[in-house]
Amino acid sequence: MALRTIRLQGDPVLNKVCREVKEITPKIQILIEDMLETMYEAEGVGLAAPQVGILKRIVTIDVGDGPLVLINPKIIESDGEQTGGEGCLSLPGKAGRVTRPNHVIARAYNEKMEEFEVEGTELLARAICHELDHLEGHMYTEWVEGDLYDVEYEDEE
Ligand code: ZN
């Protein structure tokens, strides 16, 4: 596995629509492993392939319940509302208030291209919405209410 470089806001790759994954090739398996490693190293709760410069519909998420890999994900149900702080590994040190559904169900494929559904509330619902936006070329800053604010990290090395 290897760490990938996280692309930062302003990089045009973050504004492009990603392509569907047709089959799991060894290259895609390595990409997924690298995305997980990169996400954990950066202490993020989610990462989308375009954030490492790859325009494919793959996201990794871990809100503390273990790794989730979503390939070609689609939100099939969403309801409720939550408003809270949201940040992005492509815009380090910043956050902003974003309103998202409080509950979502997404359908996706796993690393064996088996279809499955994932249901999330609160942080997981927010993470799913945020990461799926990346696949359409959107950053959360497009939906921010008010100004971005600085986030301070404790115990930074
Ligand atoms: Zn993001």
Coordinates of C-alpha atoms and ligand atoms in Angstrom, one line a residue:
M1 CA 0.0 0.0 0.0
A2 CA 1.1 3.5 -0.5
L3 CA -0.1 7.0 0.5
R4 CA -1.5 9.1 -2.3
T5 CA -1.3 12.8 -2.6
I6 CA -4.6 14.5 -1.5
R7 CA -5.6 17.1 -4.1
L8 CA -6.6 20.4 -2.6
Q9 CA -9.5 22.7 -3.5
G10 CA -8.6 24.7 -6.6
D11 CA -7.3 21.5 -8.4
P12 CA -9.6 21.1 -11.4
V13 CA -9.8 17.3 -10.8
L14 CA -12.1 18.1 -7.9
N15 CA -14.7 19.7 -10.2
K16 CA -15.1 16.8 -12.6
V17 CA -17.8 14.1 -12.8
C18 CA -16.4 10.6 -12.1
R19 CA -16.8 7.5 -14.3
E20 CA -18.5 4.3 -13.2
V21 CA -16.3 1.3 -12.3
K22 CA -17.1 -1.6 -14.7
E23 CA -14.9 -4.2 -13.1
I24 CA -12.4 -4.6 -10.2
T25 CA -9.0 -4.8 -11.7
P26 CA -5.7 -5.2 -9.7
K27 CA -5.2 -1.5 -10.3
I28 CA -8.5 -0.7 -8.7
Q29 CA -7.8 -3.0 -5.7
I30 CA -4.6 -1.1 -5.1
L31 CA -6.4 2.2 -5.5
I32 CA -8.9 1.2 -2.8
E33 CA -6.1 0.0 -0.4
D34 CA -4.2 3.3 -1.0
M35 CA -7.4 5.4 -0.4
L36 CA -8.0 3.7 2.9
E37 CA -4.4 4.2 4.0
T38 CA -4.4 7.8 2.8
M39 CA -7.7 8.5 4.6
Y40 CA -6.5 7.0 7.9
E41 CA -3.2 8.7 7.7
A42 CA -4.9 12.1 7.2
E43 CA -7.4 11.2 10.0
G44 CA -10.4 11.8 7.7
V45 CA -13.7 10.1 8.0
G46 CA -14.1 9.8 4.2
L47 CA -12.2 10.1 0.9
A48 CA -13.4 10.0 -2.7
A49 CA -11.2 8.8 -5.6
P50 CA -11.1 12.3 -7.3
Q51 CA -9.4 13.6 -4.1
V52 CA -6.4 11.4 -5.0
G53 CA -6.7 12.4 -8.7
I54 CA -8.6 9.4 -10.0
L55 CA -12.0 10.1 -11.7
K56 CA -13.7 6.9 -10.7
R57 CA -16.8 6.4 -8.6
I58 CA -15.2 5.0 -5.5
V59 CA -15.4 6.3 -1.9
T60 CA -14.0 5.1 1.4
I61 CA -15.6 6.1 4.7
D62 CA -14.9 5.3 8.3
V63 CA -16.9 7.1 11.0
G64 CA -15.5 4.9 13.7
D65 CA -17.3 1.7 12.9
G66 CA -14.7 0.2 10.5
P67 CA -13.9 0.8 6.8
L68 CA -16.7 1.1 4.2
V69 CA -15.9 0.9 0.5
L70 CA -18.6 2.1 -1.8
I71 CA -18.2 1.6 -5.5
N72 CA -20.7 3.3 -7.9
P73 CA -22.8 4.4 -4.9
K74 CA -26.2 6.0 -5.3
I75 CA -28.4 7.5 -2.6
I76 CA -31.8 5.7 -2.9
E77 CA -33.5 7.2 0.1
S78 CA -32.9 10.2 2.3
D79 CA -35.0 12.0 4.9
G80 CA -34.7 14.3 7.9
E81 CA -32.3 17.1 8.3
Q82 CA -29.1 17.9 10.2
T83 CA -27.1 21.1 10.3
G84 CA -23.6 21.0 11.5
G85 CA -19.9 21.6 10.9
E86 CA -18.3 19.8 8.0
G87 CA -14.8 19.7 6.7
C88 CA -12.9 18.1 3.9
L89 CA -9.4 16.7 3.5
S90 CA -9.1 18.8 0.3
L91 CA -9.5 21.9 2.4
P92 CA -7.4 21.3 5.5
G93 CA -7.9 23.4 8.6
K94 CA -11.3 24.7 7.5
A95 CA -14.9 23.8 8.2
G96 CA -18.4 25.2 7.6
R97 CA -22.0 24.7 8.5
V98 CA -23.8 22.5 6.0
T99 CA -27.4 21.1 6.1
R100 CA -27.7 17.4 5.1
P101 CA -30.3 14.7 5.4
N102 CA -30.2 13.0 8.8
H103 CA -30.8 9.6 7.4
V104 CA -29.7 8.1 4.1
I105 CA -29.8 4.7 2.4
A106 CA -27.2 4.2 -0.4
R107 CA -26.8 1.3 -2.8
A108 CA -23.3 0.5 -3.9
Y109 CA -21.0 -2.3 -4.9
N110 CA -18.3 -3.8 -2.7
E111 CA -14.8 -4.8 -3.8
K112 CA -16.2 -8.1 -5.2
M113 CA -18.7 -6.1 -7.3
E114 CA -21.5 -7.4 -5.1
E115 CA -24.4 -5.0 -4.6
F116 CA -25.2 -4.0 -1.1
E117 CA -27.0 -1.3 0.8
V118 CA -25.7 0.9 3.6
E119 CA -27.9 2.9 5.9
G120 CA -26.6 5.8 7.9
T121 CA -27.8 8.5 10.3
E122 CA -26.0 11.6 11.6
L123 CA -22.3 11.5 10.9
L124 CA -22.5 8.5 8.5
A125 CA -25.4 10.1 6.6
R126 CA -23.3 13.3 6.3
A127 CA -20.2 11.5 5.2
I128 CA -22.1 9.5 2.5
C129 CA -23.6 12.7 1.1
H130 CA -20.3 14.6 1.3
E131 CA -18.3 11.8 -0.5
L132 CA -20.9 11.2 -3.1
D133 CA -20.9 14.9 -3.9
H134 CA -17.2 14.6 -4.8
L135 CA -18.1 12.0 -7.5
E136 CA -20.2 14.7 -9.1
G137 CA -17.4 17.3 -8.9
H138 CA -18.9 19.2 -5.9
M139 CA -17.2 20.5 -2.8
Y140 CA -19.2 21.1 0.5
T141 CA -18.1 24.7 0.3
E142 CA -20.8 25.1 -2.4
W143 CA -23.5 24.4 0.2
V144 CA -22.0 26.2 3.2
E145 CA -24.2 28.5 5.2
G146 CA -22.3 31.5 6.3
D147 CA -18.5 31.7 6.3
L148 CA -15.9 29.0 6.6
Y149 CA -14.1 28.9 9.9
D150 CA -10.7 27.7 11.0
V151 CA -10.4 24.4 12.7
E152 CA -7.6 23.9 15.2
Y153 CA -6.1 20.5 15.6
E154 CA -4.8 19.4 18.9
D155 CA -1.6 17.4 19.3
E156 CA -0.4 18.3 15.8
E157 CA 3.0 16.9 15.2
Ligands
ZN1 ZN -14.4 16.1 0.9

